[in-house]
Amino acid sequence: MASTTESFFAPSNAPNSHTDNPNPYSLSSMTSAQHYWSIAHDLTSASPPLEPHNYGIKHDMGSVGVQHKQKMEVCRHVLRKIGEDHTFESLYMIDAIQRLGIDNYFQEEIGAILHGHYVKYVAHGGDCGHELHKVALRFRLLRQQGYYVPADIFNNFKGKEGKFNKELAEDINGLMALYEASQLNIEDEDILDEAGKFSEQQLNARVRHLDESQVRVVGNTLRHPYHKSLARFMAKSFFGNFQQINGWPNDLELLAKMDFNMVQSMHQKEIAQISKWWADLGLSKELKFARNQPLKWYICSMVCLTDPDMSDERVELTKPISLIYIIDDIFDVYGTIEELTLFTEAVNKWDFAALEQLPEYMKICFKALYDITNEISNKIHQKHGWNPIDALRKTWASLCNAFLVEAKWFASGHSPKSEEYLENAVISSGVHVVLVHTFFLLGQRVTKETEDLVDNLPGIISSPATILRLWDDLGSAMDESQEGRDGSYIDYYVKEHQGCSIKEAREKVVSMIADAWKRLNKECLSPNPFPAAFTKASLNIARMVPLLYNYDDNHCLPSFQEHLKSVLYESVSL
């Protein structure tokens, strides 16, 4: 038995002064520091304005922990001092902090500084000046923080014919900043769509005139736009780039290195916890087909919940992710339609009595699902005072319902309409199961209203699920345990639209992914009913997707595997 889709994650500088200095990381400054400036990877928070929280590492790391805390306070003092006058140097420092993946320690300061810049922007009637790099940087940082800044500020860089000025072609730093800013576009912002295309074309055209270092910087910007990348995976790329610069860049780099090693050690301990939990659970012995991949399950939790003090939440989130894999295999490979129908009914009723006619492996799986969900619900209730059992049960029921729909399609040979397929596939991706668990594990802004919101698949959940599903459908990977190709949006779209080529269908899917990103960007703007940490988790799933589905000809993920090796097992020298 094979379903038409796979579940979630399944194979399928600056000077040491406080003046408004020009960008110390520009390509024109021939130091290694500017290589840092434009390598575009980040796990930026799209939190609503003025919802700051400084996270810290709870674990006692001995002398390294003491040094880490001391260096963090030094950086905090400098950031506050630089931020007092709301100069552009404060934006450069915030950008550096975020790119190094240590912004979680400075959320209060970052929130206050960006609020000041927003007030200043409003007071000046939206006038951000005429330096493209500065305008684009402030636009991006404010939007990332949840502030709506109108995109028409970029009209200042257009000529009388309504096109971007040709003179901008010489401003490499400005073009890269413009390209980065265009990644935060929302629906109906044609000017940002145009800005993205213009900056990309101009940067590609300028590559032949740049030296090797500059080519690398521009290439990284185009391949890995800042807003759509993961900072923790790329932090090492920035280490060693401040050696010729005095002041806060050196302090930030040292803090980031210490933090990288400390967080890496924490991740290794969490993986050991998950491995022990999985072994003690005994499912791999009782269910011979169960994948024994605790590291793989943990990766999503690590990406979703990046703040160091969320160790318990990462461990707990990994448990339902493991069950998504197991249930996925039951529907894809092992169950008959009759058995899968009864199993789905049992999950919907949350009732053991409905299992009597099922094979033993399904009973074992349901018991594990039942016990783990109740255990997580009880832990959340004890910690946050809210029992999410009903909401969690609904997510599992909806996942199994979607799996069953696909199993019936496959068994009957039915080819659904492309939109019918996608509507169901967004659920069968499993993203909603992950994010609903994440929402309650975080325990922030949990009310009857927000619980109802997450129950009804809001855009903050459906958008990353759509991005994941469509990215998967663009790929050519096959599940290692399945014999055939899953159906995909592309397959069904071509069947549905006579005369449409595979190339045209793929282009449509690429456009749909871009539209899903626009919807997700809009969901992250204030006012946002969800907490910043939840918004960040949703963004991080979308950011992770290109790495997950960038398969090579051998159906392997070389880039993703290298990133994991670097983040989890290769420490950095201080």
XYZ file of C-alpha atoms in Angstrom:
574
model
C 0.000 0.000 0.000
C 1.441 3.396 -0.867
C -0.159 6.744 -0.416
C 0.061 9.597 -2.844
C 2.150 11.750 -0.539
C 4.637 11.432 2.258
C 4.323 12.851 5.732
C 6.293 15.714 7.202
C 10.049 15.223 7.075
C 9.700 11.796 5.535
C 12.155 10.959 2.747
C 10.383 11.808 0.039
C 33.526 45.808 11.090
C 32.240 48.607 12.490
C 34.503 51.184 14.167
C 34.237 51.196 17.931
C 32.203 54.394 18.024
C 28.587 55.367 18.290
C 28.316 57.630 15.264
C 26.185 57.045 12.201
C 28.956 55.445 10.189
C 28.596 54.011 6.711
C 28.243 50.256 6.532
C 31.514 48.805 7.862
C 30.864 45.530 6.039
C 30.673 46.947 2.514
C 32.387 45.185 -0.352
C 34.587 48.226 -0.789
C 36.297 47.679 2.573
C 38.905 45.074 1.644
C 38.839 43.264 4.956
C 37.523 39.801 5.618
C 34.728 41.283 7.698
C 32.631 42.321 4.766
C 32.496 38.679 3.639
C 30.458 38.241 6.820
C 28.108 41.058 5.950
C 26.588 39.597 2.849
C 26.607 35.847 3.391
C 22.902 35.496 3.699
C 21.715 32.934 6.221
C 19.463 33.653 9.185
C 16.852 32.331 11.515
C 15.375 35.718 12.173
C 12.416 36.254 14.411
C 9.313 37.712 12.835
C 7.922 38.549 16.244
C 5.240 41.158 16.718
C 6.566 44.555 17.823
C 7.377 45.072 21.495
C 7.147 41.464 22.573
C 10.753 41.018 23.721
C 12.154 38.185 25.761
C 15.817 37.450 26.383
C 16.465 33.729 26.439
C 19.440 32.181 28.182
C 21.128 28.836 28.645
C 19.923 27.216 31.846
C 22.587 24.543 31.907
C 25.673 24.987 34.082
C 28.578 24.905 31.644
C 31.309 25.649 34.183
C 33.952 28.260 33.380
C 32.826 28.451 29.758
C 29.341 29.322 30.971
C 30.743 32.100 33.153
C 32.763 33.520 30.249
C 29.714 33.251 28.009
C 27.604 35.240 30.472
C 30.305 37.881 30.927
C 30.805 38.359 27.195
C 27.063 38.508 26.669
C 26.768 41.357 29.170
C 29.605 43.220 27.436
C 27.775 42.917 24.113
C 24.489 43.894 25.724
C 26.031 47.070 27.140
C 27.483 48.029 23.745
C 24.210 47.337 21.953
C 22.269 49.490 24.400
C 24.792 52.287 24.106
C 24.825 52.215 20.307
C 21.047 51.984 20.243
C 20.494 55.141 22.300
C 20.772 57.453 19.300
C 18.994 55.124 16.834
C 21.848 55.445 14.353
C 22.354 53.016 11.515
C 25.231 51.423 13.370
C 22.644 49.925 15.722
C 20.991 48.285 12.710
C 24.332 46.923 11.537
C 24.925 45.457 14.977
C 21.454 43.916 15.139
C 22.030 42.390 11.723
C 25.364 40.982 12.892
C 23.777 39.517 16.027
C 21.029 37.858 14.031
C 23.349 36.476 11.366
C 25.555 34.940 14.059
C 22.507 33.187 15.525
C 22.686 34.798 18.980
C 19.749 37.206 18.711
C 17.740 35.215 21.273
C 19.881 36.750 24.032
C 19.123 40.332 23.004
C 15.427 40.379 22.189
C 14.602 43.175 24.636
C 17.343 45.418 23.270
C 16.579 44.579 19.637
C 12.871 45.214 20.192
C 13.523 48.598 21.808
C 15.984 49.743 19.147
C 13.776 48.721 16.246
C 10.773 50.346 17.873
C 12.810 53.540 18.061
C 13.695 53.278 14.392
C 10.049 52.699 13.516
C 8.956 55.753 15.512
C 11.676 57.746 13.769
C 10.506 56.424 10.401
C 6.879 57.414 11.105
C 7.924 60.842 12.430
C 9.718 61.553 9.157
C 6.649 60.628 7.136
C 8.188 57.400 5.905
C 11.293 59.091 4.521
C 14.210 56.696 4.980
C 16.751 58.640 2.948
C 18.263 57.938 -0.432
C 20.994 55.383 0.328
C 19.619 52.119 -1.007
C 21.561 49.928 1.379
C 20.325 51.768 4.477
C 16.729 51.993 3.266
C 16.604 48.295 2.394
C 18.276 47.194 5.626
C 15.902 49.162 7.838
C 12.912 47.963 5.810
C 13.956 44.332 6.243
C 14.730 44.522 9.947
C 11.474 46.316 10.738
C 9.372 43.874 8.755
C 11.143 40.946 10.380
C 10.159 42.427 13.731
C 6.509 42.544 12.673
C 6.219 46.225 11.703
C 4.425 46.989 8.480
C 6.593 49.351 6.461
C 5.078 50.240 3.062
C 7.100 48.933 0.151
C 6.582 52.126 -1.824
C 9.643 53.608 -0.111
C 11.578 51.932 -2.912
C 9.879 54.177 -5.466
C 12.547 56.720 -4.487
C 15.014 54.611 -6.453
C 13.036 54.625 -9.668
C 13.326 56.996 -12.603
C 10.637 58.853 -14.522
C 9.840 55.774 -16.585
C 8.903 53.834 -13.462
C 11.930 51.552 -13.579
C 14.763 51.217 -11.080
C 17.628 53.593 -11.831
C 20.406 52.078 -13.903
C 22.969 53.802 -11.677
C 22.083 51.307 -8.944
C 23.929 48.644 -10.939
C 27.191 49.998 -9.461
C 25.908 49.748 -5.873
C 26.600 46.101 -5.102
C 25.878 46.399 -1.375
C 22.662 48.261 -2.070
C 21.549 45.648 -4.596
C 22.213 42.816 -2.162
C 20.258 44.627 0.555
C 17.416 45.230 -1.901
C 17.350 41.566 -2.859
C 17.258 40.593 0.825
C 14.443 43.067 1.496
C 12.378 41.708 -1.405
C 12.142 38.348 0.371
C 9.708 39.856 2.893
C 7.103 40.731 0.279
C 3.425 40.079 0.823
C 0.596 39.704 -1.671
C 0.014 42.565 -4.121
C 3.403 44.195 -3.552
C 4.443 44.388 -7.170
C 7.263 46.786 -6.387
C 9.013 44.194 -4.215
C 8.531 41.533 -6.872
C 10.130 43.947 -9.312
C 12.881 44.809 -6.822
C 13.762 41.152 -6.401
C 14.004 40.533 -10.133
C 15.931 43.754 -10.777
C 18.486 43.187 -8.021
C 18.981 39.549 -8.984
C 19.533 40.433 -12.649
C 21.955 43.238 -11.831
C 23.956 41.156 -9.358
C 24.267 38.276 -11.813
C 25.363 40.733 -14.491
C 28.028 42.238 -12.203
C 29.574 38.933 -11.143
C 32.037 38.866 -14.037
C 33.456 42.206 -12.870
C 34.024 41.149 -9.234
C 36.956 39.460 -7.559
C 36.720 35.940 -6.123
C 35.746 37.060 -2.619
C 33.042 39.381 -3.899
C 31.666 36.689 -6.212
C 31.329 34.390 -3.209
C 29.496 37.053 -1.217
C 27.054 37.840 -4.042
C 26.502 34.156 -4.783
C 25.670 33.390 -1.180
C 23.212 36.268 -1.080
C 21.375 35.053 -4.173
C 21.369 31.381 -3.214
C 20.480 31.865 0.436
C 18.427 35.004 1.014
C 18.642 36.042 4.623
C 14.951 35.833 5.523
C 14.613 32.316 4.105
C 17.638 30.678 5.703
C 18.641 29.134 9.046
C 21.174 31.075 11.114
C 22.230 28.232 13.390
C 23.156 26.131 10.366
C 25.269 28.914 8.909
C 26.776 30.661 11.933
C 30.196 29.119 11.320
C 30.355 30.877 7.969
C 30.804 34.152 9.799
C 33.469 33.084 12.276
C 36.956 34.402 11.600
C 35.718 37.368 9.601
C 36.392 40.061 12.201
C 40.091 39.637 12.841
C 41.034 43.031 11.386
C 38.206 44.907 13.077
C 38.291 46.227 16.631
C 35.288 46.720 18.891
C 31.937 44.995 19.043
C 32.353 42.687 16.019
C 35.126 40.821 17.837
C 33.040 40.593 21.000
C 30.069 39.267 19.073
C 32.184 36.683 17.294
C 33.682 35.371 20.524
C 30.232 35.207 22.139
C 28.843 33.396 19.088
C 31.668 30.836 19.171
C 31.162 30.093 22.849
C 27.433 29.898 22.299
C 27.828 27.576 19.319
C 29.828 25.064 21.350
C 27.528 25.284 24.358
C 24.375 24.823 22.302
C 26.023 22.003 20.359
C 26.749 20.201 23.627
C 23.143 20.735 24.661
C 21.878 19.273 21.381
C 24.062 16.209 21.841
C 22.589 15.637 25.307
C 19.081 16.020 23.934
C 19.783 13.476 21.186
C 21.001 11.061 23.870
C 17.756 11.657 25.793
C 15.657 10.954 22.722
C 17.665 7.834 21.873
C 17.185 6.499 25.404
C 13.471 7.331 25.329
C 13.055 5.516 22.023
C 14.952 2.457 23.254
C 12.969 2.353 26.513
C 9.693 2.743 24.600
C 10.425 -0.551 22.853
C 8.470 0.181 19.683
C 11.392 -0.746 17.453
C 11.246 -4.259 18.925
C 7.467 -4.590 18.869
C 7.076 -2.996 15.438
C 9.763 -4.477 13.239
C 9.039 -1.964 10.467
C 9.432 1.074 12.748
C 12.242 3.351 11.615
C 14.992 3.626 14.191
C 15.963 7.222 13.402
C 15.884 9.337 16.586
C 18.406 11.827 15.175
C 16.266 12.429 12.111
C 13.167 13.012 14.232
C 15.029 15.398 16.507
C 16.225 17.642 13.667
C 12.828 19.235 13.136
C 12.514 20.039 16.852
C 15.999 21.527 16.822
C 15.114 23.725 13.843
C 11.682 24.770 15.139
C 12.709 25.644 18.683
C 16.108 27.296 18.454
C 16.293 29.121 21.767
C 18.694 27.322 24.115
C 16.339 27.291 27.097
C 13.751 25.228 25.206
C 15.560 21.927 25.768
C 12.590 20.169 27.384
C 10.279 21.387 24.634
C 12.596 20.054 21.902
C 12.712 16.630 23.533
C 8.935 16.489 23.932
C 8.269 17.691 20.376
C 10.467 14.935 18.961
C 8.102 12.287 20.347
C 5.058 13.095 18.178
C 7.356 13.559 15.189
C 8.528 9.956 15.624
C 4.890 8.833 15.627
C 4.221 10.697 12.374
C 6.862 8.507 10.753
C 5.447 5.284 12.152
C 1.842 6.060 11.224
C 3.002 7.211 7.797
C 4.599 3.813 7.201
C 1.460 2.002 8.329
C -0.616 3.861 5.771
C 1.993 3.826 3.021
C 3.151 0.241 3.179
C 1.575 -2.150 5.657
C -2.154 -1.621 6.163
C -5.051 -2.772 4.003
C -7.808 -0.272 3.260
C -10.113 -2.082 5.678
C -7.529 -2.018 8.464
C -6.602 1.604 7.814
C -10.272 2.610 7.927
C -10.730 0.941 11.323
C -7.490 2.420 12.625
C -8.581 5.906 11.544
C -11.944 5.419 13.242
C -10.153 4.437 16.465
C -8.004 7.573 16.350
C -11.053 9.755 15.697
C -12.921 8.171 18.622
C -9.757 7.977 20.745
C -11.082 4.621 21.870
C -9.332 1.276 22.404
C -12.602 -0.595 21.898
C -12.470 0.203 18.194
C -9.208 -1.743 17.862
C -10.463 -5.264 18.504
C -10.553 -6.313 14.838
C -7.142 -4.828 13.998
C -3.784 -6.596 13.750
C -1.516 -6.472 16.768
C 0.943 -3.956 15.291
C -1.860 -1.401 14.881
C -2.942 -1.899 18.479
C 0.634 -1.346 19.633
C 0.921 1.804 17.543
C -2.385 3.219 18.805
C -1.410 2.545 22.427
C 1.876 4.395 21.916
C 0.029 7.313 20.300
C -2.554 7.369 23.095
C -0.024 7.173 25.935
C 2.455 9.688 24.499
C -0.250 12.241 23.672
C -1.733 11.984 27.160
C 1.723 12.218 28.736
C 2.594 15.365 26.784
C -0.812 16.890 27.574
C -0.329 16.263 31.282
C 3.129 17.843 31.245
C 1.783 20.921 29.461
C -1.114 21.140 31.937
C 1.245 20.965 34.910
C 3.603 23.582 33.488
C 1.184 26.037 31.876
C -2.194 25.287 33.428
C -3.889 24.379 30.131
C -4.705 20.843 29.037
C -4.490 20.562 25.229
C -5.589 16.917 24.943
C -8.671 17.694 22.838
C -6.719 19.826 20.373
C -3.927 17.245 20.075
C -6.430 14.441 19.498
C -8.012 16.466 16.698
C -4.655 16.928 14.960
C -3.960 13.194 14.979
C -7.461 12.464 13.711
C -7.089 14.960 10.870
C -3.695 13.500 9.927
C -5.060 9.949 9.784
C -8.122 11.130 7.873
C -5.846 12.709 5.250
C -3.641 9.608 5.088
C -6.748 7.475 4.551
C -7.985 9.686 1.707
C -4.666 9.237 -0.085
C -4.588 5.499 0.562
C -8.034 5.170 -0.998
C -6.978 7.262 -3.994
C -4.007 5.004 -4.558
C -5.928 1.762 -4.039
C -8.689 2.776 -6.438
C -6.414 4.346 -9.030
C -8.238 7.642 -8.618
C -6.439 10.778 -9.792
C -7.731 13.780 -7.836
C -7.828 17.304 -9.177
C -4.608 19.137 -8.386
C -6.258 21.523 -5.920
C -8.144 18.659 -4.235
C -4.837 16.847 -3.872
C -3.080 19.898 -2.419
C -5.843 20.674 0.074
C -5.492 17.171 1.496
C -1.699 17.049 1.130
C -1.247 20.153 3.290
C -2.759 18.078 6.123
C -0.939 14.840 5.295
C 2.383 16.727 5.375
C 2.129 16.514 9.171
C 3.221 20.123 9.600
C 0.048 20.969 11.510
C 0.717 18.131 13.973
C 4.186 19.524 14.634
C 3.076 23.147 14.966
C 0.002 22.458 17.123
C 2.196 20.513 19.550
C 4.728 23.346 19.389
C 2.068 25.936 20.186
C 0.971 24.194 23.375
C 4.498 23.227 24.449
C 5.454 26.912 24.312
C 2.505 27.741 26.566
C 2.331 31.379 25.488
C -0.883 33.235 24.593
C -2.902 30.049 24.999
C -6.592 30.972 25.167
C -9.801 29.415 23.908
C -9.603 31.795 20.938
C -6.038 30.859 19.954
C -6.772 27.169 20.507
C -9.702 27.474 18.099
C -7.390 29.240 15.648
C -4.786 26.473 15.587
C -7.569 23.889 15.311
C -8.724 25.487 12.063
C -5.418 25.474 10.181
C -4.593 29.210 10.124
C -2.214 30.651 7.552
C 0.684 30.540 10.010
C 0.348 26.724 9.806
C -1.048 26.096 6.323
C 1.545 28.301 4.575
C 4.671 26.384 5.693
C 2.777 23.133 5.079
C 2.029 24.252 1.520
C 5.655 25.259 1.004
C 6.857 21.881 2.255
C 4.418 19.871 0.175
C 5.078 21.752 -3.069
C 8.855 21.675 -2.564
C 8.596 17.934 -2.059
C 6.584 17.619 -5.253
C 9.271 19.513 -7.168
C 11.841 16.930 -6.134
C 12.523 13.492 -7.488
C 13.128 11.620 -4.246
C 11.542 8.276 -3.540
C 10.801 6.989 -0.056
C 13.447 4.458 0.843
C 10.792 1.958 1.955
C 8.378 2.359 -0.972
C 8.465 0.808 -4.397
C 7.000 3.587 -6.551
C 6.766 7.303 -7.007
C 4.182 9.130 -4.989
C 1.672 11.195 -6.867
C 2.346 14.903 -6.873
C 0.713 18.227 -7.625
C 2.693 18.337 -10.863
C 1.411 14.914 -11.966
C -2.193 15.771 -11.284
C -1.935 19.264 -12.765
C -0.571 17.908 -16.049
C -3.332 15.291 -16.207
C -5.937 17.933 -15.448
C -4.693 20.503 -17.987
C -4.413 18.955 -21.428
C -1.396 20.184 -23.340
C 0.437 21.430 -20.243
C 4.070 20.341 -20.122
C 5.977 19.193 -17.051
C 8.115 22.314 -17.356
C 5.047 24.567 -17.268
C 3.617 22.685 -14.298
C 6.898 23.032 -12.414
C 6.940 26.761 -13.114
C 3.440 27.009 -11.691
C 4.544 25.173 -8.546
C 7.500 27.536 -8.113
C 5.079 30.456 -8.380
C 2.744 28.831 -5.830
C 5.631 28.423 -3.376
C 6.430 32.125 -3.763
C 2.771 32.977 -3.101
C 2.743 30.771 0.006
C 5.791 32.659 1.294
C 3.956 35.944 0.738
C 1.027 34.679 2.808
C 3.377 33.497 5.534
C 5.159 36.871 5.584
C 1.816 38.610 6.019
C 0.861 36.276 8.883
C 4.017 37.358 10.705
C 3.156 41.059 10.663
C 1.564 42.741 13.655
C -1.103 42.374 14.921
C -0.455 38.666 15.254
C -2.496 36.556 17.719
C 0.344 34.096 18.189
C 3.508 34.448 20.289
C 6.810 35.361 18.670
C 8.342 31.959 19.412
C 5.496 30.210 17.582
C 5.759 32.538 14.596
C 9.488 31.821 14.515
C 8.884 28.049 14.596
C 6.528 28.330 11.628
C 9.060 30.369 9.668
C 11.814 27.936 10.530
C 9.911 24.987 9.074
C 9.540 26.909 5.819
C 13.232 27.856 5.940
C 14.239 24.243 6.491
C 12.310 22.927 3.491
C 14.821 23.711 0.690
C 17.502 21.838 2.616
C 15.170 18.895 3.204
C 14.203 18.421 -0.419
C 17.365 19.415 -2.267
C 18.186 15.847 -3.287
C 21.066 14.879 -5.545
C 20.951 12.193 -8.251
C 21.461 9.481 -5.617
C 18.443 10.694 -3.615
C 20.764 11.983 -0.912
C 20.861 15.339 0.853
C 24.544 16.273 0.760
C 24.063 19.922 1.762
C 21.694 19.128 4.607
C 23.924 16.321 5.869
C 26.952 18.610 5.871
C 25.043 21.277 7.800
C 23.932 18.725 10.386
C 27.445 17.385 10.811
C 28.732 20.908 11.304
C 26.040 21.974 13.760
C 25.903 18.812 15.847
C 29.386 17.355 15.867
C 32.052 19.868 14.820
C 32.868 22.414 17.513
C 34.702 25.679 16.889
C 37.947 26.944 18.366
C 37.748 30.082 20.488
